[in-house]
Coordinates of C-alpha atoms in Angstrom, one line a residue:
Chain B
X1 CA -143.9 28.6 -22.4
X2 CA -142.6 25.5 -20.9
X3 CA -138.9 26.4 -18.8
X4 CA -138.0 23.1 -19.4
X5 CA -138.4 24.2 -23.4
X6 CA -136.4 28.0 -22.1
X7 CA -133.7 26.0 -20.1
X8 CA -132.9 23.8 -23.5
X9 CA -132.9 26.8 -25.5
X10 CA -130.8 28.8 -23.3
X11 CA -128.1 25.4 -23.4
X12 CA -128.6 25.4 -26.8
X13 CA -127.8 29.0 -27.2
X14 CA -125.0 28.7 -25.2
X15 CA -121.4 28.5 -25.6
X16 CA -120.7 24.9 -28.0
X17 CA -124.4 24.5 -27.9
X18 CA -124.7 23.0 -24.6
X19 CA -125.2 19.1 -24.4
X20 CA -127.5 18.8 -27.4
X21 CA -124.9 20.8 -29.7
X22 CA -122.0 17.9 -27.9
X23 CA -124.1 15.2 -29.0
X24 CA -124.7 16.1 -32.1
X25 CA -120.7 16.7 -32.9
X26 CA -120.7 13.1 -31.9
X27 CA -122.7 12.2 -35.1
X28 CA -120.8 10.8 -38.1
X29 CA -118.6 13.9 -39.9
X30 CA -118.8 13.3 -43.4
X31 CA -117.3 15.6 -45.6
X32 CA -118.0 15.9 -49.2
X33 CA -116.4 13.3 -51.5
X34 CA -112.5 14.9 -53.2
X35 CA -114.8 14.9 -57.1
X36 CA -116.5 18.1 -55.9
X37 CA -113.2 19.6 -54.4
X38 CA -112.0 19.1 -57.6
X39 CA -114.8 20.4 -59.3
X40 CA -115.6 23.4 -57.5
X41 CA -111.3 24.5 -57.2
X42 CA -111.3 24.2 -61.1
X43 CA -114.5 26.1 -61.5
X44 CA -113.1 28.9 -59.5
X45 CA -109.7 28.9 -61.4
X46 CA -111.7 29.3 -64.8
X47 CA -113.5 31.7 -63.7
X48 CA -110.2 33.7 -63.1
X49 CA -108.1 32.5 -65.6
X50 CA -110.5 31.5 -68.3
X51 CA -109.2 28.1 -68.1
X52 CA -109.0 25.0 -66.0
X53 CA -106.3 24.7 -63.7
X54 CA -105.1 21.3 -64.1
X55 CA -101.8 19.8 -63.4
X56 CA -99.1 22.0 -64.3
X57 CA -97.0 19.4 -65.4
X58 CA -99.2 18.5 -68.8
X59 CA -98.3 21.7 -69.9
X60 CA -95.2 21.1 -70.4
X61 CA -95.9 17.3 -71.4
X62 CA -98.0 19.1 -73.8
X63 CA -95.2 22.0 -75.5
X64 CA -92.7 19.3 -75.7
X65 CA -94.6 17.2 -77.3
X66 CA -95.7 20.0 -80.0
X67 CA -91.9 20.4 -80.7
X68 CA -91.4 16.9 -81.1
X69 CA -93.9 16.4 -83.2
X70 CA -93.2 19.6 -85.7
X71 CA -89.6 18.4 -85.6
X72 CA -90.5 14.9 -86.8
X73 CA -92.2 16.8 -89.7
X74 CA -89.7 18.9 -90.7
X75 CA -87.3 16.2 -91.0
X76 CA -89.5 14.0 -92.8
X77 CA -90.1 16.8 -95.2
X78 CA -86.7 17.1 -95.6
X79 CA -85.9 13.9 -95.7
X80 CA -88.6 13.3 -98.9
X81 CA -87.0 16.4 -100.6
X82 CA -83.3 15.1 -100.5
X83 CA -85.2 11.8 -102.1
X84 CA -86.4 13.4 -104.6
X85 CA -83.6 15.4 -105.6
X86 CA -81.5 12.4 -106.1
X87 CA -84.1 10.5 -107.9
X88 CA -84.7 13.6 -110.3
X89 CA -83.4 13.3 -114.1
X90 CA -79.8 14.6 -114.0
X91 CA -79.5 16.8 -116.9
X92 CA -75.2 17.0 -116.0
X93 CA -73.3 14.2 -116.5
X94 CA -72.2 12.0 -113.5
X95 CA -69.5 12.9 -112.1
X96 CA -66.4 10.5 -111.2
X97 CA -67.2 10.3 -108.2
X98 CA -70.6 9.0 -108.6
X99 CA -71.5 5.7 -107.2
X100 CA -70.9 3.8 -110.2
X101 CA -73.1 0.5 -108.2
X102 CA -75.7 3.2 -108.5
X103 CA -77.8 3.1 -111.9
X104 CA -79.4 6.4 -113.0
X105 CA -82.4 6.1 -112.4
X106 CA -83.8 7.6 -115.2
X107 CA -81.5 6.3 -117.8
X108 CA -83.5 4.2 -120.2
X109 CA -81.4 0.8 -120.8
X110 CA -81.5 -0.8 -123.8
X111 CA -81.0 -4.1 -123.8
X112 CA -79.7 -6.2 -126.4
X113 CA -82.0 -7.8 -128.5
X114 CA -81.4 -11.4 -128.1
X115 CA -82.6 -13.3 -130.7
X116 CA -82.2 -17.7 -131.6
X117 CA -80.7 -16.5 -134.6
X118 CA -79.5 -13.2 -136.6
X119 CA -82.6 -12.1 -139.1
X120 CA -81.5 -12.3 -142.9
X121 CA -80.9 -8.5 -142.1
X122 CA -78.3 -8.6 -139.8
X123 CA -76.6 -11.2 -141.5
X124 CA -76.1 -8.9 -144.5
X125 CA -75.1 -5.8 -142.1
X126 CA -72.9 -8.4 -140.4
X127 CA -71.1 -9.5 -143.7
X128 CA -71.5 -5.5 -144.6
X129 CA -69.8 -4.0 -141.6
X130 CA -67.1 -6.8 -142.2
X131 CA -66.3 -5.6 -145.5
X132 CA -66.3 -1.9 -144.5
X133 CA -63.8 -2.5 -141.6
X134 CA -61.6 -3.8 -144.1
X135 CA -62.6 -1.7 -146.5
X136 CA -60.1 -1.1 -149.2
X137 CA -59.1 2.5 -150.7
X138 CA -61.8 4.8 -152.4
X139 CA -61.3 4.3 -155.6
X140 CA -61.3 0.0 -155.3
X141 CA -64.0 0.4 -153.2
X142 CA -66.4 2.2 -155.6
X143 CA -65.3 -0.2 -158.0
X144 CA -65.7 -3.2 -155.9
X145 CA -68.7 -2.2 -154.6
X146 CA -71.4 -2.2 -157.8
X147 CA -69.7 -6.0 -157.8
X148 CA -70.7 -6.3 -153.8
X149 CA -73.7 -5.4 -154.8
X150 CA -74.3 -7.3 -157.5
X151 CA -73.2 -10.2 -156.0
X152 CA -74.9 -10.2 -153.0
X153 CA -78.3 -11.0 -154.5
X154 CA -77.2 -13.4 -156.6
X155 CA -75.1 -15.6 -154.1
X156 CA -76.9 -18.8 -154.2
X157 CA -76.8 -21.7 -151.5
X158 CA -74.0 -23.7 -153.2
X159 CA -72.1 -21.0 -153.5
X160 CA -71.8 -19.6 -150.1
X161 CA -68.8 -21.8 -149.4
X162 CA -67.0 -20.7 -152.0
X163 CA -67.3 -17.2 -151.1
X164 CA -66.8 -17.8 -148.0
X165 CA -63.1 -19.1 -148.6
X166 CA -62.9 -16.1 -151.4
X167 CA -63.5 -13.3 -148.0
X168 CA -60.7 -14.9 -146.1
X169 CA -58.8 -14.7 -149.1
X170 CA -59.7 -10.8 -149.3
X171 CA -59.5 -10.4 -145.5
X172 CA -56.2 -12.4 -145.7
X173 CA -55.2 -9.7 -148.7
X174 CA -56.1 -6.5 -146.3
X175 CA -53.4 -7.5 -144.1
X176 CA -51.1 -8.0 -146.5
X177 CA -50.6 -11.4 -146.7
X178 CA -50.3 -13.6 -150.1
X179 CA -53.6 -16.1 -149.5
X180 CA -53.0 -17.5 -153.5
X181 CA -50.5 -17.4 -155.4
X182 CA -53.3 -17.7 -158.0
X183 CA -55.6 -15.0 -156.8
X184 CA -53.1 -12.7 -156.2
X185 CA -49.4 -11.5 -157.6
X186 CA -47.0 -10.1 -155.1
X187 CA -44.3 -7.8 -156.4
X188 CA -41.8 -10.2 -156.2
X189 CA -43.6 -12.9 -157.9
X190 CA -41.4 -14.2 -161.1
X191 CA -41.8 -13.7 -164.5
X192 CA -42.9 -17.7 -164.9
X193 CA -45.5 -17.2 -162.6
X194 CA -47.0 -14.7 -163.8
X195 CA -46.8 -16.1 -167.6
X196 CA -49.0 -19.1 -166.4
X197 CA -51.3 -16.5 -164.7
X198 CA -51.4 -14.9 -168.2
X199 CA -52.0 -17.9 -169.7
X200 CA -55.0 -18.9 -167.2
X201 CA -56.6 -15.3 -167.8
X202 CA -56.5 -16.3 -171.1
X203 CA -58.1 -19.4 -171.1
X204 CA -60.9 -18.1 -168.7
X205 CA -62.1 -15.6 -171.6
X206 CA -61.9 -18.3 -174.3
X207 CA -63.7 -20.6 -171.8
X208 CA -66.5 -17.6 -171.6
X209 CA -67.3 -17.3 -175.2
X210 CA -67.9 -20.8 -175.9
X211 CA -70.3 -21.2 -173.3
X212 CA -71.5 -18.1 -174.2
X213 CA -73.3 -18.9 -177.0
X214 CA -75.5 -21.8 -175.5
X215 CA -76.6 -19.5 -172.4
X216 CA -77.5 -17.1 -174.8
X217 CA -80.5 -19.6 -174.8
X218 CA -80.8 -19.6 -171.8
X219 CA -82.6 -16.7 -170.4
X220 CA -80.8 -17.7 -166.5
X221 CA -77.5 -16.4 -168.1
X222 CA -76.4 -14.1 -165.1
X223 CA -75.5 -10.7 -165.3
X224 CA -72.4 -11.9 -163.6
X225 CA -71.2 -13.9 -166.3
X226 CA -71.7 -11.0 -168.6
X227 CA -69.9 -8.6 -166.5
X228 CA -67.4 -10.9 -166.4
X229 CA -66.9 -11.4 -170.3
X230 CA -67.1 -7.2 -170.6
X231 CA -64.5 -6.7 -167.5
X232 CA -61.9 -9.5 -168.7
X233 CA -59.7 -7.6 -170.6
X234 CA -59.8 -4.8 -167.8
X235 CA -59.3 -7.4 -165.5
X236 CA -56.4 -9.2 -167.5
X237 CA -54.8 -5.7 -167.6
X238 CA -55.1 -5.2 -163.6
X239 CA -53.8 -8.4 -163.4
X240 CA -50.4 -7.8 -165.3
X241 CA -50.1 -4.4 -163.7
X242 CA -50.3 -6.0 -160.5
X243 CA -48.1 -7.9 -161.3
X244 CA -45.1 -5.6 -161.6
X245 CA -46.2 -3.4 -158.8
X246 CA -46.6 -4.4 -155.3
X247 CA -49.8 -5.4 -154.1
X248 CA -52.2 -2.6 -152.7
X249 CA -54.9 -3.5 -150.7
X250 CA -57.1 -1.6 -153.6
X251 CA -55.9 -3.1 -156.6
X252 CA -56.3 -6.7 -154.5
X253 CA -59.4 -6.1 -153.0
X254 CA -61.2 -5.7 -156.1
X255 CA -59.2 -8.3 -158.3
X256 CA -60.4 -10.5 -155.1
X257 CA -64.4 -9.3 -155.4
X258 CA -63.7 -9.6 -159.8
X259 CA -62.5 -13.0 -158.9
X260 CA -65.4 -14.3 -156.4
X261 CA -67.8 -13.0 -158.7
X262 CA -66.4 -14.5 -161.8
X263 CA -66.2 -18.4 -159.8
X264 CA -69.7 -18.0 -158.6
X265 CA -70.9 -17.1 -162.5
X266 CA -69.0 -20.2 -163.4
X267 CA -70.2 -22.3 -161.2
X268 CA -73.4 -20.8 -162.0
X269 CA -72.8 -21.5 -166.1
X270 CA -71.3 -25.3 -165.1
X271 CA -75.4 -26.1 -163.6
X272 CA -76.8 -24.7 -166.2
X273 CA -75.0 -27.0 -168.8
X274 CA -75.3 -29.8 -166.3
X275 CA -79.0 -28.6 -166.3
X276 CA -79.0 -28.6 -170.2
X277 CA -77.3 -32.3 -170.3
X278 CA -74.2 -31.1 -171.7
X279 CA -72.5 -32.7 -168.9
X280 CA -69.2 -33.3 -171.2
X281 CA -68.9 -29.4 -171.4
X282 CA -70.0 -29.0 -167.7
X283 CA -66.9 -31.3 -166.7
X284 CA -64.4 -29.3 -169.0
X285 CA -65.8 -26.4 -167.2
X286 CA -65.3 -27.2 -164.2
X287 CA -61.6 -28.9 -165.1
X288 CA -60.8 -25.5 -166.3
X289 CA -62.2 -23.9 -162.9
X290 CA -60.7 -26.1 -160.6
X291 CA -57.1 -25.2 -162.6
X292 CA -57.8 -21.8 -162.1
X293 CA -58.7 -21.5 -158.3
X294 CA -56.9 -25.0 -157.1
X295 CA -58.5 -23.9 -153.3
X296 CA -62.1 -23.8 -154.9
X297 CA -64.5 -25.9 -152.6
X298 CA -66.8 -27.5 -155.1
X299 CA -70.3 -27.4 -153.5
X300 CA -72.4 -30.9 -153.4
X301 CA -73.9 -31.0 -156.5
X302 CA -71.0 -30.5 -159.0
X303 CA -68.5 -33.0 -156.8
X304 CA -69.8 -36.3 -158.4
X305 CA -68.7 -33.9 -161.7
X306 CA -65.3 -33.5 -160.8
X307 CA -64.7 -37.4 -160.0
Chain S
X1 CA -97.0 35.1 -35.9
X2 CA -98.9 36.3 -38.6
X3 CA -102.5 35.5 -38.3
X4 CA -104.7 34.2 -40.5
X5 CA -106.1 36.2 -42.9
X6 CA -109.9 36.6 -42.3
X7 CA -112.7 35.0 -44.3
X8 CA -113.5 38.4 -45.6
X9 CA -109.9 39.3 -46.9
X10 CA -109.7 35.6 -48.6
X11 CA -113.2 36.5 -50.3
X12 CA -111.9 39.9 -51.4
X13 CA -108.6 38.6 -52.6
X14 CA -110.0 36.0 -54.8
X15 CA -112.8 38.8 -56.3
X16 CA -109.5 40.2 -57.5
X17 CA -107.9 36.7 -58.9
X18 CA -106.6 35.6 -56.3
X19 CA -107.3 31.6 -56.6
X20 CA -105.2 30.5 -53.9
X21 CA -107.1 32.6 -51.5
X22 CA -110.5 30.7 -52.5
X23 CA -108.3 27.6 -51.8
X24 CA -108.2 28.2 -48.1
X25 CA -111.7 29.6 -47.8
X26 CA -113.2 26.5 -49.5
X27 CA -110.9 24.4 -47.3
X28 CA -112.3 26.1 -43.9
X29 CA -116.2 25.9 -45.2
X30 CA -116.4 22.9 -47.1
X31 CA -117.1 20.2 -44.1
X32 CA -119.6 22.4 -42.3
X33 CA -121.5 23.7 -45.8
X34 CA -121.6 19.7 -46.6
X35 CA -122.9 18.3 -43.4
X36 CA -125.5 21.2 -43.3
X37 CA -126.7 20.7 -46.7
X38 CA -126.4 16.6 -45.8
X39 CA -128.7 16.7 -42.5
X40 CA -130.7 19.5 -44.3
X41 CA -131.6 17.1 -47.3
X42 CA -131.4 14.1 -45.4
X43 CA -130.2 12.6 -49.3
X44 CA -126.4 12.2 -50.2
X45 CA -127.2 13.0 -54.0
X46 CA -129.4 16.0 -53.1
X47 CA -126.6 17.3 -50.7
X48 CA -123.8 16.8 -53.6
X49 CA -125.4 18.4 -55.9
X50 CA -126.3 21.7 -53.9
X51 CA -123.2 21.8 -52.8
X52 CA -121.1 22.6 -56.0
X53 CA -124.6 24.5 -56.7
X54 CA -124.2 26.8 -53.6
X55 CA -120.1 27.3 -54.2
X56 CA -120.9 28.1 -57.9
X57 CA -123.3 30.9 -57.2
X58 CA -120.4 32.0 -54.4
X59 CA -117.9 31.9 -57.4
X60 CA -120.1 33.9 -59.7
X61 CA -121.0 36.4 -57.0
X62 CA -117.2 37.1 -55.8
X63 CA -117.3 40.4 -57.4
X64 CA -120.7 41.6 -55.6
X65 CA -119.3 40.2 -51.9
X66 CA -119.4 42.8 -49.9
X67 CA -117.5 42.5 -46.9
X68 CA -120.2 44.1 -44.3
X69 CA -121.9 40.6 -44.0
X70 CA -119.5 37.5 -42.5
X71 CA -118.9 35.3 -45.2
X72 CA -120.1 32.2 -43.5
X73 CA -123.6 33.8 -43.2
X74 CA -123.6 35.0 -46.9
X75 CA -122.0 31.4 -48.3
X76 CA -125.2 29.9 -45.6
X77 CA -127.7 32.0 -47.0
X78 CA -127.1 30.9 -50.8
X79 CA -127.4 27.2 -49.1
X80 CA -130.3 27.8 -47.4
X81 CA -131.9 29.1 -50.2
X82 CA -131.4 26.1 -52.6
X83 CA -132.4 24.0 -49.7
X84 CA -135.9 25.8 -48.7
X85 CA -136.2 25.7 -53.1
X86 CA -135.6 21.9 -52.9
X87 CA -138.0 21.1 -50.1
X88 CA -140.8 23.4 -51.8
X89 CA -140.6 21.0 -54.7
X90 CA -139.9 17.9 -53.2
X91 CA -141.9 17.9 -49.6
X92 CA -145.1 20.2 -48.5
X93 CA -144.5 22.3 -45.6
X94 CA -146.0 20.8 -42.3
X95 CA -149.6 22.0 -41.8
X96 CA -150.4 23.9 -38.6
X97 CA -152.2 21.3 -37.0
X98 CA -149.4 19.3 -37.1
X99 CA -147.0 22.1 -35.7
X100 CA -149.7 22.7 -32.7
X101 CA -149.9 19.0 -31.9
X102 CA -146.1 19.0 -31.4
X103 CA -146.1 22.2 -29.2
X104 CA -148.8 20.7 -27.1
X105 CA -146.8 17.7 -26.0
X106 CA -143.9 19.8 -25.3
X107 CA -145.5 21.5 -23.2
X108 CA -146.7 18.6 -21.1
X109 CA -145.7 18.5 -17.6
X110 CA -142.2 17.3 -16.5
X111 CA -143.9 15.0 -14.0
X112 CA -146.0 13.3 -17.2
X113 CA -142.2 12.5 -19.2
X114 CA -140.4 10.6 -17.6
X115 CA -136.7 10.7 -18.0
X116 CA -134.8 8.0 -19.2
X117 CA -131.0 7.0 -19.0
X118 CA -130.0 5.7 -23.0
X119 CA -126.8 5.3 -23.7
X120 CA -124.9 7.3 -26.1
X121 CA -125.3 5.3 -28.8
X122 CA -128.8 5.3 -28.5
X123 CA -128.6 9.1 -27.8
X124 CA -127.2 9.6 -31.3
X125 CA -130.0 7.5 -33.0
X126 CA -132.6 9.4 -31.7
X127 CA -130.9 12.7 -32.5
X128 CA -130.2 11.4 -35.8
X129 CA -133.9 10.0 -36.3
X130 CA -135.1 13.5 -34.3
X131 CA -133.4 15.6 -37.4
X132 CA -135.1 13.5 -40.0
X133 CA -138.6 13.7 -38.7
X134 CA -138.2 17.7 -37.9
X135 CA -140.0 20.6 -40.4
X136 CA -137.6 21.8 -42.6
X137 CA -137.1 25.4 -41.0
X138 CA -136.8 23.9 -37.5
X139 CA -134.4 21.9 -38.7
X140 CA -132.4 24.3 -40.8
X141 CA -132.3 26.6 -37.7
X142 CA -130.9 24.0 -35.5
X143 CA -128.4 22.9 -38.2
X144 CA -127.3 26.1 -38.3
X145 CA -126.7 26.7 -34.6
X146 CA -125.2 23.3 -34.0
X147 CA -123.2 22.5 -37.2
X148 CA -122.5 26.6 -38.3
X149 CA -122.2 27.9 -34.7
X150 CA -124.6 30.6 -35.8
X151 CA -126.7 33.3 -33.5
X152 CA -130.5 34.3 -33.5
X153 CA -129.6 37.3 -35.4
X154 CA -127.2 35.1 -38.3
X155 CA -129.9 32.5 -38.5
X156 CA -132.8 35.2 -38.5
X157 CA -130.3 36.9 -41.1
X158 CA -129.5 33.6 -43.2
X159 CA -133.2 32.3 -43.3
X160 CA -134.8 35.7 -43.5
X161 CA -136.5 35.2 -40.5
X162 CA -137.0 37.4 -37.6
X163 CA -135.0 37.0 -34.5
X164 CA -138.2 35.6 -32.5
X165 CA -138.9 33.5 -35.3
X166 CA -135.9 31.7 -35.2
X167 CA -135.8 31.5 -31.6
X168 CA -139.6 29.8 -31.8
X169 CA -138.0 27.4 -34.6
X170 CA -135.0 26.3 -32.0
X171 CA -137.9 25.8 -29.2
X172 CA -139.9 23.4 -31.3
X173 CA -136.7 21.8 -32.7
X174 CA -135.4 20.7 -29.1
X175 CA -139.1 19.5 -28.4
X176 CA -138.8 17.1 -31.1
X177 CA -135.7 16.2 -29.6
X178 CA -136.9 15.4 -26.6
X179 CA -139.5 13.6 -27.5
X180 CA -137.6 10.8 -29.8
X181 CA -134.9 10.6 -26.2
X182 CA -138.1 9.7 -24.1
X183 CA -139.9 7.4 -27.0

């Protein structure tokens, strides 16, 4: 073996491996890249801990962020609750101190049904609820009403006028006021005045006979016009009784409704001779009508009559 | 003054949990274990990856380290052995003809090599280029004497060689040496 080779070794060998080992610590130092520090620290830390040892730091990042997030939930939650609690049906009433701006929710509105015009319907349970408000005492009302109810079929268009007047007049009555002197008697109404009512009644019953006996051939005679002949002497007597006794809204009310119905079978009787072409007794009719009830409106078709 | 604690106790404290105490191991091991496996492998990627190999099986092994044995040679030998693994699959082991053709121009007369002055830059290159060209256990036993500051008996203990063996592999690796300086 070479000495040369033993010397070398020997250097080699020796303390800081001679001039070869000098040398070679001049070569370039590299040390591993900081990914496998990283690696091989957090593989030694799960193998202890059973997990990776990251920054301590993102734990706490991470807990704080779990409360925030299961506090953001349980307010939300609680939040939808108290929503639906106030938007639940209240089965109490609201209480004064409710938000009146506030609708109830679950209240169903209903709103007015607006039409262009009332129906036929709600023109009677207009006129109806009219009457009733003013409605006289029981025992006028049950008598005027089989006359309400007679009459409100039978009201034709001429006649609505007329009728119309004859309710303020009853209206009028109601309150106590004296609409005619002709249509009603107040208590202190005079003896003279109430002989020419006498003497009107009278004439209104002869008037109904005469007539009578021509409608009997006509088959439009109204029921009206009948009732009127069979309740003249009952009304007659009403009359004269009101006229010594003040005025009660029962009495008037149905002398009033006795009265409309009897104009409107008059009026009724005057076509029908017109109709006929006994226009001489049609005018003496209506002479006789118009002296009766001086406030009648004639409607159009008996006004060229009058002239 | 408190010394340091020994490689040993660090090794023995982290087999107990102790993760700190692997911190300061793996800081005093980490450059030398990386250039050895580097030069060894003479490939960056090769030498990363048997790196965190060779401190993983350390890891898994903390609880069978057995302080009898210097815990550079035992962390060495668990290199060494993924390297000689690599260099079986990758690169055949020089023949002996080879090896005999190298001792016989070491032995060559010192009259018959002349000596040349290089300079130190060019003294590196030829180490560096030396290293490349060397068998792999020449140049593991070198490594290990000049980058781990190991002995014949650590080397002969780390590579599983006998202590005449390694001394034979340390001969042949300053032959090559040589030879690359007067090239």
């Amino acid at each position: 073996m070479s000495t040369r080779n033993d010397r070398d070794l020997d250097d080699l060998l020796g303390e800081d491996s001679g001039r070869v080992g000098a040398l070679y610590r001049k070569l370039s130092r590299s040390d591993p890249p900081r990914r496998l520090d990283r690696n091989v620290i957090a593989e030694a830390s799960r193998a202890v801990h059973g997990r990776p040892r990251g920054p301590r730091w993102l734990l706490g990042v991470g807990a704080a962020a779990g409360v925030l997030l299961a506090a953001g939930i349980a307010w939300r939650v609680n939040h939808d609750m108290n929503q639906q609690r106030e938007a639940a049906p209240m089965s109490v009433p609201a209480s004064p101190a409710a938000n009146v701006d506030a609708p109830a929710p679950n209240v169903i509105r209903v709103e007015p049904r607006e039409s262009a015009e009332p129906t036929p319907m709600q023109q009677d349970e207009a006129k109806f609820s009219e009457r009733a408000d003013a409605k006289p005492e029981r025992n006028s009302a049950t008598v005027a009403k089989p006359h309400q109810e007679a009459a409100a079929p039978r009201v034709t268009p001429g006649a609505a006028p007329i009728l119309r007047k004859a309710e303020q007049a009853k209206q009028k009555l109601d309150r106590g006021f004296v609409a005619d002197p002709a249509e009603t008697q107040s208590a202190s109404a005079t003896e003279d005045d109430n002989a020419k009512l006498r003497e009107r009644r009278r004439d209104a019953p002869a008037a109904t006979p005469q007539t009578a006996a021509p409608m009997r051939d006509n088959e439009a005679e109204s029921s009206a016009a009948a009732q009127l002949r069979a309740d003249e002497p009952s009304a007659s007597a009403a009359d004269s009784a009101s006229m010594t006794e003040p005025v009660g809204a029962g009495r008037a009310a149905a002398k009033t409704m006795t009265t409309l119905d009897a104009v409107a079978a008059e009026i009724e009787r005057i076509r029908q001779l017109l109709g006929n072409g006994r226009r001489d007794e049609a005018r003496a009719a209506l002479h006789r009508l118009r002296e009766q009830n001086p406030d009648l409106v004639l409607p159009d078709d008996l006004r060229d009559l009058a002239r | 003054m408190t010394a340091e604690p020994t490689d040993e106790a660090l090794m023995l404290a982290y087999a107990h949990g102790d993760v700190i105490a692997f911190e300061q191991l793996y800081k005093r091991h980490r450059g030398t274990l990386y250039r050895f496996l580097l030069r060894s492998l003479k490939q960056r990627a090769d030498a990363d990856e048997l790196f965190q190999e060779t401190w993983s099986r350390a890891i898994s092994a903390r609880e069978r380290y057995r302080p009898d044995a210097k815990f550079t040679t035992w962390l060495l030998q668990i290199a060494h052995n993924l390297v000689i693994d690599r260099f079986r699959r990758s690169r055949p082991m020089a023949s002996a003809d080879e090896t005999d053709a190298v001792f016989r121009e070491l032995d060559a007369p010192e009259s018959e090599q002349p000596e040349r002055v290089l300079s130190e830059f060019e003294q590196r290159r030829k180490l560096q280029l030396a290293l490349e060209e060397m068998p792999e256990e020449q140049r593991v036993a070198f490594l290990l004497r000049v980058e781990n500051g190991m002995g014949l008996e650590e080397i002969g203990d780390i590579t599983g060689a006998g202590r005449e063996t390694v001394k034979s592999r340390l001969r042949y690796a300053l032959a090559r040496i040589r030879t690359r300086f007067e090239s």
